[in-house]
Each structure stands twice: as structure tokens, then as C-alpha cells.
Amino acid sequence: MACSVCDSPTVSFSVPEQYREFAPAQASAATCCTRCLTVEPADDDTLAEPDFTRVSNAFPTSEAAIPLALALGLCSSLATNRAAIEELLEAVERAGTDPLLVLDRLVADPELEPEIDLERRRHQIEQLLY
């Protein structure tokens, strides 16, 4: 599946029940663009084990990957999605991954061209979390 924003390849993933309320259109599956990090709803025919390293080697491969991807999808509006982003990033931390470190590494990845200003959002997210 190609990204509707930049036409790049995407990574499809199933959204666990506990995160569906944070998924685009509350879908049971979503995609994350390998270039602009846009997260969009997807058909239900997704991979059981998505390969988020296709997005970036900085992306977590553990159970932290899906909440991180969903949080990135909500970052276009921190004011509207503040509580959801906080909850998702707390899930990332509980899974043993430092979300701010991952954001730093995603910002530094030359292959990525995020649709949002990820560096600015990273600073704002740090203020939300601490």
C-alpha cells in the first residue's frame, strides 16, 4: 500500500484492541509511511508481525512500536490529542523504550521527511511528559 500523502511505501500493522481508540478512524489496522510517517487506516489484511525497521532502524521493534506509530499519527495536533499522545507514549515507556530518544533518532534519520515538524513536536512532547 502506498502513502496517500507522499506515495511512498507503508508498513501495515494490526491495531490491538487497547489502542483502537487512538487509531485513525478507530480502525483495527493502520499503515505508517516509510518516508513521511503519516499514519492512516488500513484494510484488515495486515501482517501479524510488522517490520517497522522499514520505516527506520530507530523505530522500536518490540511491543512499543505500535503505540509509538499511533502517537506519531496524532502529533499533527498536540492540543487536540494531548491525552491520547501521553497515554500512548506511556505505553511505549512501559514496553521498555524511551520515546524521546526514539524521536531524536527519527529526527536525525536522513531517509525520513516527516509530514509534521518532528523536531518541534519532540520538544513539545517533552514538555507534556515531564
Short mmCIF file of the N, C-alpha and C atoms (twelve columns), coordinates in Angstrom:
data_MODEL
# 
_entry.id   MODEL 
# 
loop_
_atom_site.group_PDB 
_atom_site.id 
_atom_site.type_symbol 
_atom_site.label_atom_id 
_atom_site.label_alt_id 
_atom_site.label_comp_id 
_atom_site.label_asym_id 
_atom_site.label_seq_id 
_atom_site.Cartn_x 
_atom_site.Cartn_y 
_atom_site.Cartn_z 
_atom_site.pdbx_PDB_model_num 
ATOM 1   N N  . MET A 1   0.842   -1.168  0.000  1 
ATOM 2   C CA . MET A 1   0.000   0.000   0.000  1 
ATOM 3   C C  . MET A 1   0.893   1.240   0.000  1 
ATOM 4   N N  . ALA A 2   0.505   2.246   -0.744 1 
ATOM 5   C CA . ALA A 2   1.274   3.485   -0.835 1 
ATOM 6   C C  . ALA A 2   0.634   4.571   0.025  1 
ATOM 7   N N  . CYS A 3   1.467   5.457   0.532  1 
ATOM 8   C CA . CYS A 3   1.008   6.568   1.357  1 
ATOM 9   C C  . CYS A 3   0.198   7.540   0.495  1 
ATOM 10  N N  . SER A 4   -0.911  8.004   1.020  1 
ATOM 11  C CA . SER A 4   -1.749  8.945   0.274  1 
ATOM 12  C C  . SER A 4   -1.154  10.348  0.263  1 
ATOM 13  N N  . VAL A 5   -0.182  10.611  1.139  1 
ATOM 14  C CA . VAL A 5   0.430   11.936  1.214  1 
ATOM 15  C C  . VAL A 5   1.621   12.047  0.264  1 
ATOM 16  N N  . CYS A 6   2.530   11.052  0.309  1 
ATOM 17  C CA . CYS A 6   3.768   11.160  -0.476 1 
ATOM 18  C C  . CYS A 6   3.990   10.009  -1.448 1 
ATOM 19  N N  . ASP A 7   3.071   9.057   -1.473 1 
ATOM 20  C CA . ASP A 7   3.126   7.918   -2.394 1 
ATOM 21  C C  . ASP A 7   4.285   6.953   -2.127 1 
ATOM 22  N N  . SER A 8   4.862   7.017   -0.936 1 
ATOM 23  C CA . SER A 8   5.932   6.092   -0.552 1 
ATOM 24  C C  . SER A 8   5.333   4.806   0.001  1 
ATOM 25  N N  . PRO A 9   6.137   3.757   0.104  1 
ATOM 26  C CA . PRO A 9   5.640   2.507   0.704  1 
ATOM 27  C C  . PRO A 9   5.253   2.715   2.167  1 
ATOM 28  N N  . THR A 10  4.400   1.856   2.655  1 
ATOM 29  C CA . THR A 10  3.970   1.915   4.048  1 
ATOM 30  C C  . THR A 10  4.186   0.575   4.728  1 
ATOM 31  N N  . VAL A 11  4.149   0.604   6.053  1 
ATOM 32  C CA . VAL A 11  4.178   -0.605  6.857  1 
ATOM 33  C C  . VAL A 11  2.772   -0.773  7.417  1 
ATOM 34  N N  . SER A 12  2.155   -1.914  7.145  1 
ATOM 35  C CA . SER A 12  0.815   -2.197  7.658  1 
ATOM 36  C C  . SER A 12  0.928   -2.928  8.984  1 
ATOM 37  N N  . PHE A 13  -0.006  -2.620  9.879  1 
ATOM 38  C CA . PHE A 13  0.002   -3.298  11.175 1 
ATOM 39  C C  . PHE A 13  -1.405  -3.382  11.738 1 
ATOM 40  N N  . SER A 14  -1.626  -4.438  12.507 1 
ATOM 41  C CA . SER A 14  -2.882  -4.594  13.221 1 
ATOM 42  C C  . SER A 14  -2.831  -3.738  14.475 1 
ATOM 43  N N  . VAL A 15  -3.954  -3.122  14.803 1 
ATOM 44  C CA . VAL A 15  -4.033  -2.282  15.993 1 
ATOM 45  C C  . VAL A 15  -4.675  -3.097  17.110 1 
ATOM 46  N N  . PRO A 16  -3.927  -3.377  18.185 1 
ATOM 47  C CA . PRO A 16  -4.513  -4.121  19.300 1 
ATOM 48  C C  . PRO A 16  -5.727  -3.377  19.872 1 
ATOM 49  N N  . GLU A 17  -6.644  -4.128  20.402 1 
ATOM 50  C CA . GLU A 17  -7.889  -3.574  20.939 1 
ATOM 51  C C  . GLU A 17  -7.641  -2.398  21.888 1 
ATOM 52  N N  . GLN A 18  -6.631  -2.492  22.751 1 
ATOM 53  C CA . GLN A 18  -6.400  -1.441  23.740 1 
ATOM 54  C C  . GLN A 18  -5.980  -0.107  23.118 1 
ATOM 55  N N  . TYR A 19  -5.571  -0.118  21.834 1 
ATOM 56  C CA . TYR A 19  -5.146  1.115   21.166 1 
ATOM 57  C C  . TYR A 19  -6.104  1.582   20.067 1 
ATOM 58  N N  . ARG A 20  -7.185  0.870   19.850 1 
ATOM 59  C CA . ARG A 20  -8.085  1.200   18.729 1 
ATOM 60  C C  . ARG A 20  -8.658  2.605   18.812 1 
ATOM 61  N N  . GLU A 21  -8.929  3.065   20.023 1 
ATOM 62  C CA . GLU A 21  -9.497  4.404   20.152 1 
ATOM 63  C C  . GLU A 21  -8.523  5.475   19.661 1 
ATOM 64  N N  . PHE A 22  -7.235  5.145   19.572 1 
ATOM 65  C CA . PHE A 22  -6.221  6.094   19.127 1 
ATOM 66  C C  . PHE A 22  -5.868  5.938   17.651 1 
ATOM 67  N N  . ALA A 23  -6.382  4.898   17.018 1 
ATOM 68  C CA . ALA A 23  -6.080  4.618   15.616 1 
ATOM 69  C C  . ALA A 23  -6.893  5.538   14.712 1 
ATOM 70  N N  . PRO A 24  -6.382  5.822   13.528 1 
ATOM 71  C CA . PRO A 24  -7.166  6.620   12.592 1 
ATOM 72  C C  . PRO A 24  -8.494  5.925   12.304 1 
ATOM 73  N N  . ALA A 25  -9.572  6.652   12.439 1 
ATOM 74  C CA . ALA A 25  -10.922 6.131   12.229 1 
ATOM 75  C C  . ALA A 25  -11.227 4.936   13.130 1 
ATOM 76  N N  . GLN A 26  -10.490 4.824   14.241 1 
ATOM 77  C CA . GLN A 26  -10.619 3.715   15.182 1 
ATOM 78  C C  . GLN A 26  -10.559 2.358   14.473 1 
ATOM 79  N N  . ALA A 27  -9.718  2.297   13.451 1 
ATOM 80  C CA . ALA A 27  -9.576  1.104   12.624 1 
ATOM 81  C C  . ALA A 27  -8.833  -0.003  13.357 1 
ATOM 82  N N  . SER A 28  -9.083  -1.224  12.939 1 
ATOM 83  C CA . SER A 28  -8.396  -2.373  13.518 1 
ATOM 84  C C  . SER A 28  -7.037  -2.608  12.868 1 
ATOM 85  N N  . ALA A 29  -6.746  -1.843  11.818 1 
ATOM 86  C CA . ALA A 29  -5.462  -1.924  11.135 1 
ATOM 87  C C  . ALA A 29  -5.095  -0.534  10.638 1 
ATOM 88  N N  . ALA A 30  -3.801  -0.298  10.521 1 
ATOM 89  C CA . ALA A 30  -3.326  1.003   10.059 1 
ATOM 90  C C  . ALA A 30  -2.034  0.821   9.281  1 
ATOM 91  N N  . THR A 31  -1.600  1.900   8.666  1 
ATOM 92  C CA . THR A 31  -0.321  1.919   7.969  1 
ATOM 93  C C  . THR A 31  0.498   3.102   8.464  1 
ATOM 94  N N  . CYS A 32  1.808   2.947   8.415  1 
ATOM 95  C CA . CYS A 32  2.731   4.024   8.746  1 
ATOM 96  C C  . CYS A 32  3.648   4.204   7.547  1 
ATOM 97  N N  . CYS A 33  3.723   5.420   7.046  1 
ATOM 98  C CA . CYS A 33  4.539   5.700   5.870  1 
ATOM 99  C C  . CYS A 33  6.021   5.582   6.207  1 
ATOM 100 N N  . THR A 34  6.780   4.998   5.297  1 
ATOM 101 C CA . THR A 34  8.211   4.804   5.496  1 
ATOM 102 C C  . THR A 34  9.010   6.068   5.196  1 
ATOM 103 N N  . ARG A 35  8.341   7.107   4.757  1 
ATOM 104 C CA . ARG A 35  9.042   8.357   4.449  1 
ATOM 105 C C  . ARG A 35  8.532   9.537   5.271  1 
ATOM 106 N N  . CYS A 36  7.197   9.757   5.274  1 
ATOM 107 C CA . CYS A 36  6.663   10.954  5.937  1 
ATOM 108 C C  . CYS A 36  6.026   10.659  7.289  1 
ATOM 109 N N  . LEU A 37  5.985   9.399   7.681  1 
ATOM 110 C CA . LEU A 37  5.467   8.946   8.979  1 
ATOM 111 C C  . LEU A 37  3.962   9.160   9.149  1 
ATOM 112 N N  . THR A 38  3.255   9.415   8.076  1 
ATOM 113 C CA . THR A 38  1.805   9.553   8.151  1 
ATOM 114 C C  . THR A 38  1.186   8.208   8.519  1 
ATOM 115 N N  . VAL A 39  0.231   8.236   9.442  1 
ATOM 116 C CA . VAL A 39  -0.470  7.022   9.862  1 
ATOM 117 C C  . VAL A 39  -1.903  7.124   9.367  1 
ATOM 118 N N  . GLU A 40  -2.345  6.078   8.663  1 
ATOM 119 C CA . GLU A 40  -3.678  6.067   8.066  1 
ATOM 120 C C  . GLU A 40  -4.366  4.732   8.338  1 
ATOM 121 N N  . PRO A 41  -5.702  4.718   8.292  1 
ATOM 122 C CA . PRO A 41  -6.405  3.443   8.457  1 
ATOM 123 C C  . PRO A 41  -6.094  2.517   7.282  1 
ATOM 124 N N  . ALA A 42  -6.177  1.212   7.546  1 
ATOM 125 C CA . ALA A 42  -5.879  0.218   6.512  1 
ATOM 126 C C  . ALA A 42  -6.942  -0.865  6.511  1 
ATOM 127 N N  . ASP A 43  -6.882  -1.685  5.464  1 
ATOM 128 C CA . ASP A 43  -7.741  -2.865  5.409  1 
ATOM 129 C C  . ASP A 43  -7.317  -3.817  6.516  1 
ATOM 130 N N  . ASP A 44  -8.167  -4.772  6.824  1 
ATOM 131 C CA . ASP A 44  -7.868  -5.710  7.902  1 
ATOM 132 C C  . ASP A 44  -6.800  -6.739  7.559  1 
ATOM 133 N N  . ASP A 45  -6.379  -6.818  6.309  1 
ATOM 134 C CA . ASP A 45  -5.401  -7.833  5.912  1 
ATOM 135 C C  . ASP A 45  -3.970  -7.321  6.146  1 
ATOM 136 N N  . THR A 46  -3.585  -7.247  7.426  1 
ATOM 137 C CA . THR A 46  -2.256  -6.755  7.774  1 
ATOM 138 C C  . THR A 46  -1.383  -7.877  8.300  1 
ATOM 139 N N  . LEU A 47  -0.116  -7.586  8.389  1 
ATOM 140 C CA . LEU A 47  0.838   -8.576  8.872  1 
ATOM 141 C C  . LEU A 47  0.732   -8.736  10.383 1 
ATOM 142 N N  . ALA A 48  0.892   -9.948  10.844 1 
ATOM 143 C CA . ALA A 48  0.881   -10.200 12.287 1 
ATOM 144 C C  . ALA A 48  2.112   -9.570  12.937 1 
ATOM 145 N N  . GLU A 49  3.253   -9.640  12.272 1 
ATOM 146 C CA . GLU A 49  4.498   -9.064  12.777 1 
ATOM 147 C C  . GLU A 49  4.995   -8.009  11.789 1 
ATOM 148 N N  . PRO A 50  4.572   -6.766  11.952 1 
ATOM 149 C CA . PRO A 50  5.010   -5.726  11.015 1 
ATOM 150 C C  . PRO A 50  6.500   -5.431  11.168 1 
ATOM 151 N N  . ASP A 51  7.140   -5.053  10.085 1 
ATOM 152 C CA . ASP A 51  8.564   -4.753  10.088 1 
ATOM 153 C C  . ASP A 51  8.763   -3.239  10.112 1 
ATOM 154 N N  . PHE A 52  8.759   -2.664  11.315 1 
ATOM 155 C CA . PHE A 52  8.902   -1.219  11.442 1 
ATOM 156 C C  . PHE A 52  10.320  -0.747  11.135 1 
ATOM 157 N N  . THR A 53  11.281  -1.670  11.001 1 
ATOM 158 C CA . THR A 53  12.619  -1.245  10.590 1 
ATOM 159 C C  . THR A 53  12.595  -0.730  9.153  1 
ATOM 160 N N  . ARG A 54  11.535  -1.031  8.410  1 
ATOM 161 C CA . ARG A 54  11.371  -0.451  7.067  1 
ATOM 162 C C  . ARG A 54  11.134  1.055   7.154  1 
ATOM 163 N N  . VAL A 55  10.601  1.527   8.278  1 
ATOM 164 C CA . VAL A 55  10.420  2.959   8.495  1 
ATOM 165 C C  . VAL A 55  11.772  3.577   8.840  1 
ATOM 166 N N  . SER A 56  12.427  2.998   9.839  1 
ATOM 167 C CA . SER A 56  13.739  3.477   10.283 1 
ATOM 168 C C  . SER A 56  14.328  2.452   11.237 1 
ATOM 169 N N  . ASN A 57  15.641  2.348   11.251 1 
ATOM 170 C CA . ASN A 57  16.299  1.485   12.233 1 
ATOM 171 C C  . ASN A 57  16.121  2.032   13.639 1 
ATOM 172 N N  . ALA A 58  15.738  3.296   13.759 1 
ATOM 173 C CA . ALA A 58  15.496  3.909   15.066 1 
ATOM 174 C C  . ALA A 58  14.152  3.496   15.657 1 
ATOM 175 N N  . PHE A 59  13.267  2.961   14.832 1 
ATOM 176 C CA . PHE A 59  11.924  2.588   15.288 1 
ATOM 177 C C  . PHE A 59  12.018  1.337   16.159 1 
ATOM 178 N N  . PRO A 60  11.328  1.314   17.285 1 
ATOM 179 C CA . PRO A 60  11.372  0.114   18.126 1 
ATOM 180 C C  . PRO A 60  10.737  -1.084  17.416 1 
ATOM 181 N N  . THR A 61  11.238  -2.261  17.715 1 
ATOM 182 C CA . THR A 61  10.688  -3.474  17.107 1 
ATOM 183 C C  . THR A 61  9.894   -4.285  18.121 1 
ATOM 184 N N  . SER A 62  9.827   -3.810  19.335 1 
ATOM 185 C CA . SER A 62  9.123   -4.526  20.395 1 
ATOM 186 C C  . SER A 62  7.657   -4.102  20.417 1 
ATOM 187 N N  . GLU A 63  6.992   -4.401  21.520 1 
ATOM 188 C CA . GLU A 63  5.595   -4.007  21.668 1 
ATOM 189 C C  . GLU A 63  5.438   -2.496  21.779 1 
ATOM 190 N N  . ALA A 64  6.532   -1.760  21.793 1 
ATOM 191 C CA . ALA A 64  6.489   -0.295  21.813 1 
ATOM 192 C C  . ALA A 64  6.214   0.292   20.430 1 
ATOM 193 N N  . ALA A 65  6.388   -0.491  19.383 1 
ATOM 194 C CA . ALA A 65  6.292   0.036   18.017 1 
ATOM 195 C C  . ALA A 65  4.900   0.567   17.672 1 
ATOM 196 N N  . ILE A 66  3.875   -0.189  17.973 1 
ATOM 197 C CA . ILE A 66  2.527   0.220   17.576 1 
ATOM 198 C C  . ILE A 66  2.056   1.463   18.328 1 
ATOM 199 N N  . PRO A 67  2.198   1.535   19.663 1 
ATOM 200 C CA . PRO A 67  1.788   2.786   20.306 1 
ATOM 201 C C  . PRO A 67  2.612   3.991   19.846 1 
ATOM 202 N N  . LEU A 68  3.895   3.773   19.516 1 
ATOM 203 C CA . LEU A 68  4.703   4.875   19.011 1 
ATOM 204 C C  . LEU A 68  4.184   5.340   17.658 1 
ATOM 205 N N  . ALA A 69  3.903   4.399   16.770 1 
ATOM 206 C CA . ALA A 69  3.379   4.767   15.450 1 
ATOM 207 C C  . ALA A 69  2.067   5.532   15.588 1 
ATOM 208 N N  . LEU A 70  1.182   5.060   16.449 1 
ATOM 209 C CA . LEU A 70  -0.102  5.739   16.635 1 
ATOM 210 C C  . LEU A 70  0.097   7.138   17.220 1 
ATOM 211 N N  . ALA A 71  1.041   7.281   18.152 1 
ATOM 212 C CA . ALA A 71  1.329   8.599   18.721 1 
ATOM 213 C C  . ALA A 71  1.850   9.544   17.645 1 
ATOM 214 N N  . LEU A 72  2.722   9.053   16.769 1 
ATOM 215 C CA . LEU A 72  3.216   9.881   15.673 1 
ATOM 216 C C  . LEU A 72  2.063   10.349  14.787 1 
ATOM 217 N N  . GLY A 73  1.101   9.465   14.578 1 
ATOM 218 C CA . GLY A 73  -0.050  9.820   13.763 1 
ATOM 219 C C  . GLY A 73  -0.911  10.905  14.378 1 
ATOM 220 N N  . LEU A 74  -0.858  11.044  15.690 1 
ATOM 221 C CA . LEU A 74  -1.660  12.047  16.385 1 
ATOM 222 C C  . LEU A 74  -0.916  13.360  16.605 1 
ATOM 223 N N  . CYS A 75  0.367   13.385  16.306 1 
ATOM 224 C CA . CYS A 75  1.186   14.566  16.596 1 
ATOM 225 C C  . CYS A 75  0.856   15.793  15.753 1 
ATOM 226 N N  . SER A 76  0.040   15.644  14.743 1 
ATOM 227 C CA . SER A 76  -0.307  16.820  13.940 1 
ATOM 228 C C  . SER A 76  -1.091  17.835  14.757 1 
ATOM 229 N N  . SER A 77  -1.739  17.378  15.822 1 
ATOM 230 C CA . SER A 77  -2.473  18.289  16.690 1 
ATOM 231 C C  . SER A 77  -2.258  17.896  18.147 1 
ATOM 232 N N  . LEU A 78  -1.218  18.446  18.739 1 
ATOM 233 C CA . LEU A 78  -0.927  18.126  20.134 1 
ATOM 234 C C  . LEU A 78  -2.024  18.615  21.068 1 
ATOM 235 N N  . ALA A 79  -2.594  19.770  20.770 1 
ATOM 236 C CA . ALA A 79  -3.625  20.319  21.653 1 
ATOM 237 C C  . ALA A 79  -4.848  19.409  21.700 1 
ATOM 238 N N  . THR A 80  -5.280  18.934  20.566 1 
ATOM 239 C CA . THR A 80  -6.460  18.078  20.493 1 
ATOM 240 C C  . THR A 80  -6.185  16.681  21.020 1 
ATOM 241 N N  . ASN A 81  -4.984  16.181  20.788 1 
ATOM 242 C CA . ASN A 81  -4.659  14.784  21.086 1 
ATOM 243 C C  . ASN A 81  -3.734  14.601  22.280 1 
ATOM 244 N N  . ARG A 82  -3.625  15.601  23.114 1 
ATOM 245 C CA . ARG A 82  -2.670  15.562  24.223 1 
ATOM 246 C C  . ARG A 82  -2.816  14.311  25.097 1 
ATOM 247 N N  . ALA A 83  -4.014  14.042  25.576 1 
ATOM 248 C CA . ALA A 83  -4.219  12.899  26.475 1 
ATOM 249 C C  . ALA A 83  -3.892  11.580  25.778 1 
ATOM 250 N N  . ALA A 84  -4.294  11.449  24.522 1 
ATOM 251 C CA . ALA A 84  -4.024  10.221  23.775 1 
ATOM 252 C C  . ALA A 84  -2.524  10.031  23.565 1 
ATOM 253 N N  . ILE A 85  -1.825  11.102  23.203 1 
ATOM 254 C CA . ILE A 85  -0.380  11.014  22.989 1 
ATOM 255 C C  . ILE A 85  0.319   10.639  24.289 1 
ATOM 256 N N  . GLU A 86  -0.082  11.260  25.384 1 
ATOM 257 C CA . GLU A 86  0.513   10.921  26.681 1 
ATOM 258 C C  . GLU A 86  0.311   9.449   27.003 1 
ATOM 259 N N  . GLU A 87  -0.901  8.948   26.808 1 
ATOM 260 C CA . GLU A 87  -1.193  7.549   27.117 1 
ATOM 261 C C  . GLU A 87  -0.385  6.602   26.234 1 
ATOM 262 N N  . LEU A 88  -0.303  6.925   24.953 1 
ATOM 263 C CA . LEU A 88  0.454   6.066   24.035 1 
ATOM 264 C C  . LEU A 88  1.944   6.074   24.364 1 
ATOM 265 N N  . LEU A 89  2.498   7.237   24.670 1 
ATOM 266 C CA . LEU A 89  3.928   7.298   24.986 1 
ATOM 267 C C  . LEU A 89  4.240   6.656   26.325 1 
ATOM 268 N N  . GLU A 90  3.291   6.680   27.244 1 
ATOM 269 C CA . GLU A 90  3.464   5.930   28.495 1 
ATOM 270 C C  . GLU A 90  3.511   4.433   28.201 1 
ATOM 271 N N  . ALA A 91  2.706   3.964   27.244 1 
ATOM 272 C CA . ALA A 91  2.745   2.551   26.839 1 
ATOM 273 C C  . ALA A 91  4.099   2.214   26.217 1 
ATOM 274 N N  . VAL A 92  4.646   3.150   25.448 1 
ATOM 275 C CA . VAL A 92  5.978   2.950   24.861 1 
ATOM 276 C C  . VAL A 92  7.010   2.794   25.980 1 
ATOM 277 N N  . GLU A 93  6.932   3.648   26.984 1 
ATOM 278 C CA . GLU A 93  7.861   3.562   28.117 1 
ATOM 279 C C  . GLU A 93  7.694   2.265   28.893 1 
ATOM 280 N N  . ARG A 94  6.441   1.855   29.115 1 
ATOM 281 C CA . ARG A 94  6.202   0.591   29.832 1 
ATOM 282 C C  . ARG A 94  6.780   -0.593  29.072 1 
ATOM 283 N N  . ALA A 95  6.865   -0.471  27.761 1 
ATOM 284 C CA . ALA A 95  7.428   -1.544  26.936 1 
ATOM 285 C C  . ALA A 95  8.962   -1.509  26.935 1 
ATOM 286 N N  . GLY A 96  9.520   -0.550  27.666 1 
ATOM 287 C CA . GLY A 96  10.971  -0.507  27.806 1 
ATOM 288 C C  . GLY A 96  11.697  0.352   26.792 1 
ATOM 289 N N  . THR A 97  10.996  1.255   26.141 1 
ATOM 290 C CA . THR A 97  11.607  2.116   25.138 1 
ATOM 291 C C  . THR A 97  11.450  3.573   25.549 1 
ATOM 292 N N  . ASP A 98  12.501  4.351   25.392 1 
ATOM 293 C CA . ASP A 98  12.461  5.777   25.689 1 
ATOM 294 C C  . ASP A 98  11.896  6.506   24.465 1 
ATOM 295 N N  . PRO A 99  10.656  7.013   24.540 1 
ATOM 296 C CA . PRO A 99  10.049  7.629   23.358 1 
ATOM 297 C C  . PRO A 99  10.781  8.882   22.889 1 
ATOM 298 N N  . LEU A 100 11.339  9.652   23.802 1 
ATOM 299 C CA . LEU A 100 12.046  10.864  23.398 1 
ATOM 300 C C  . LEU A 100 13.335  10.533  22.661 1 
ATOM 301 N N  . LEU A 101 14.011  9.491   23.093 1 
ATOM 302 C CA . LEU A 101 15.216  9.043   22.394 1 
ATOM 303 C C  . LEU A 101 14.867  8.565   20.983 1 
ATOM 304 N N  . VAL A 102 13.773  7.840   20.861 1 
ATOM 305 C CA . VAL A 102 13.344  7.383   19.534 1 
ATOM 306 C C  . VAL A 102 13.015  8.586   18.653 1 
ATOM 307 N N  . LEU A 103 12.329  9.573   19.193 1 
ATOM 308 C CA . LEU A 103 12.006  10.771  18.410 1 
ATOM 309 C C  . LEU A 103 13.281  11.491  17.974 1 
ATOM 310 N N  . ASP A 104 14.262  11.583  18.861 1 
ATOM 311 C CA . ASP A 104 15.547  12.190  18.494 1 
ATOM 312 C C  . ASP A 104 16.176  11.449  17.316 1 
ATOM 313 N N  . ARG A 105 16.145  10.144  17.382 1 
ATOM 314 C CA . ARG A 105 16.753  9.340   16.314 1 
ATOM 315 C C  . ARG A 105 15.963  9.441   15.011 1 
ATOM 316 N N  . LEU A 106 14.640  9.531   15.105 1 
ATOM 317 C CA . LEU A 106 13.830  9.703   13.899 1 
ATOM 318 C C  . LEU A 106 14.102  11.070  13.267 1 
ATOM 319 N N  . VAL A 107 14.255  12.095  14.089 1 
ATOM 320 C CA . VAL A 107 14.579  13.436  13.583 1 
ATOM 321 C C  . VAL A 107 15.909  13.398  12.835 1 
ATOM 322 N N  . ALA A 108 16.874  12.646  13.355 1 
ATOM 323 C CA . ALA A 108 18.215  12.581  12.767 1 
ATOM 324 C C  . ALA A 108 18.309  11.652  11.554 1 
ATOM 325 N N  . ASP A 109 17.276  10.863  11.288 1 
ATOM 326 C CA . ASP A 109 17.313  9.906   10.178 1 
ATOM 327 C C  . ASP A 109 17.185  10.655  8.844  1 
ATOM 328 N N  . PRO A 110 18.231  10.634  8.013  1 
ATOM 329 C CA . PRO A 110 18.189  11.388  6.752  1 
ATOM 330 C C  . PRO A 110 17.209  10.829  5.720  1 
ATOM 331 N N  . GLU A 111 16.765  9.600   5.896  1 
ATOM 332 C CA . GLU A 111 15.827  8.983   4.954  1 
ATOM 333 C C  . GLU A 111 14.388  9.436   5.175  1 
ATOM 334 N N  . LEU A 112 14.111  10.011  6.346  1 
ATOM 335 C CA . LEU A 112 12.752  10.412  6.684  1 
ATOM 336 C C  . LEU A 112 12.515  11.884  6.368  1 
ATOM 337 N N  . GLU A 113 11.311  12.172  5.910  1 
ATOM 338 C CA . GLU A 113 10.847  13.538  5.693  1 
ATOM 339 C C  . GLU A 113 9.455   13.639  6.293  1 
ATOM 340 N N  . PRO A 114 9.387   13.720  7.634  1 
ATOM 341 C CA . PRO A 114 8.077   13.716  8.300  1 
ATOM 342 C C  . PRO A 114 7.158   14.827  7.809  1 
ATOM 343 N N  . GLU A 115 5.892   14.498  7.704  1 
ATOM 344 C CA . GLU A 115 4.872   15.454  7.297  1 
ATOM 345 C C  . GLU A 115 4.750   16.578  8.335  1 
ATOM 346 N N  . ILE A 116 5.010   16.260  9.588  1 
ATOM 347 C CA . ILE A 116 4.966   17.259  10.662 1 
ATOM 348 C C  . ILE A 116 6.397   17.681  11.014 1 
ATOM 349 N N  . ASP A 117 6.532   18.792  11.685 1 
ATOM 350 C CA . ASP A 117 7.843   19.229  12.171 1 
ATOM 351 C C  . ASP A 117 8.159   18.403  13.416 1 
ATOM 352 N N  . LEU A 118 8.778   17.261  13.203 1 
ATOM 353 C CA . LEU A 118 9.008   16.303  14.282 1 
ATOM 354 C C  . LEU A 118 9.958   16.848  15.346 1 
ATOM 355 N N  . GLU A 119 10.924  17.655  14.943 1 
ATOM 356 C CA . GLU A 119 11.853  18.215  15.922 1 
ATOM 357 C C  . GLU A 119 11.111  19.148  16.886 1 
ATOM 358 N N  . ARG A 120 10.247  19.989  16.356 1 
ATOM 359 C CA . ARG A 120 9.469   20.887  17.207 1 
ATOM 360 C C  . ARG A 120 8.492   20.105  18.075 1 
ATOM 361 N N  . ARG A 121 7.854   19.099  17.488 1 
ATOM 362 C CA . ARG A 121 6.912   18.272  18.244 1 
ATOM 363 C C  . ARG A 121 7.625   17.529  19.363 1 
ATOM 364 N N  . ARG A 122 8.834   17.083  19.111 1 
ATOM 365 C CA . ARG A 122 9.600   16.361  20.135 1 
ATOM 366 C C  . ARG A 122 9.781   17.243  21.371 1 
ATOM 367 N N  . HIS A 123 10.126  18.505  21.135 1 
ATOM 368 C CA . HIS A 123 10.293  19.438  22.247 1 
ATOM 369 C C  . HIS A 123 8.972   19.641  22.998 1 
ATOM 370 N N  . GLN A 124 7.881   19.775  22.267 1 
ATOM 371 C CA . GLN A 124 6.571   19.954  22.886 1 
ATOM 372 C C  . GLN A 124 6.138   18.704  23.655 1 
ATOM 373 N N  . ILE A 125 6.449   17.542  23.103 1 
ATOM 374 C CA . ILE A 125 6.090   16.281  23.780 1 
ATOM 375 C C  . ILE A 125 6.880   16.142  25.072 1 
ATOM 376 N N  . GLU A 126 8.138   16.549  25.038 1 
ATOM 377 C CA . GLU A 126 8.944   16.502  26.268 1 
ATOM 378 C C  . GLU A 126 8.293   17.341  27.361 1 
ATOM 379 N N  . GLN A 127 7.762   18.490  27.000 1 
ATOM 380 C CA . GLN A 127 7.079   19.339  27.975 1 
ATOM 381 C C  . GLN A 127 5.789   18.691  28.479 1 
ATOM 382 N N  . LEU A 128 5.116   17.948  27.605 1 
ATOM 383 C CA . LEU A 128 3.891   17.245  28.015 1 
ATOM 384 C C  . LEU A 128 4.193   16.155  29.031 1 
ATOM 385 N N  . LEU A 129 5.268   15.426  28.787 1 
ATOM 386 C CA . LEU A 129 5.568   14.255  29.598 1 
ATOM 387 C C  . LEU A 129 6.232   14.581  30.922 1 
ATOM 388 N N  . TYR A 130 6.934   15.709  30.980 1 
ATOM 389 C CA . TYR A 130 7.719   15.990  32.190 1 
ATOM 390 C C  . TYR A 130 7.402   17.330  32.779 1 
# 
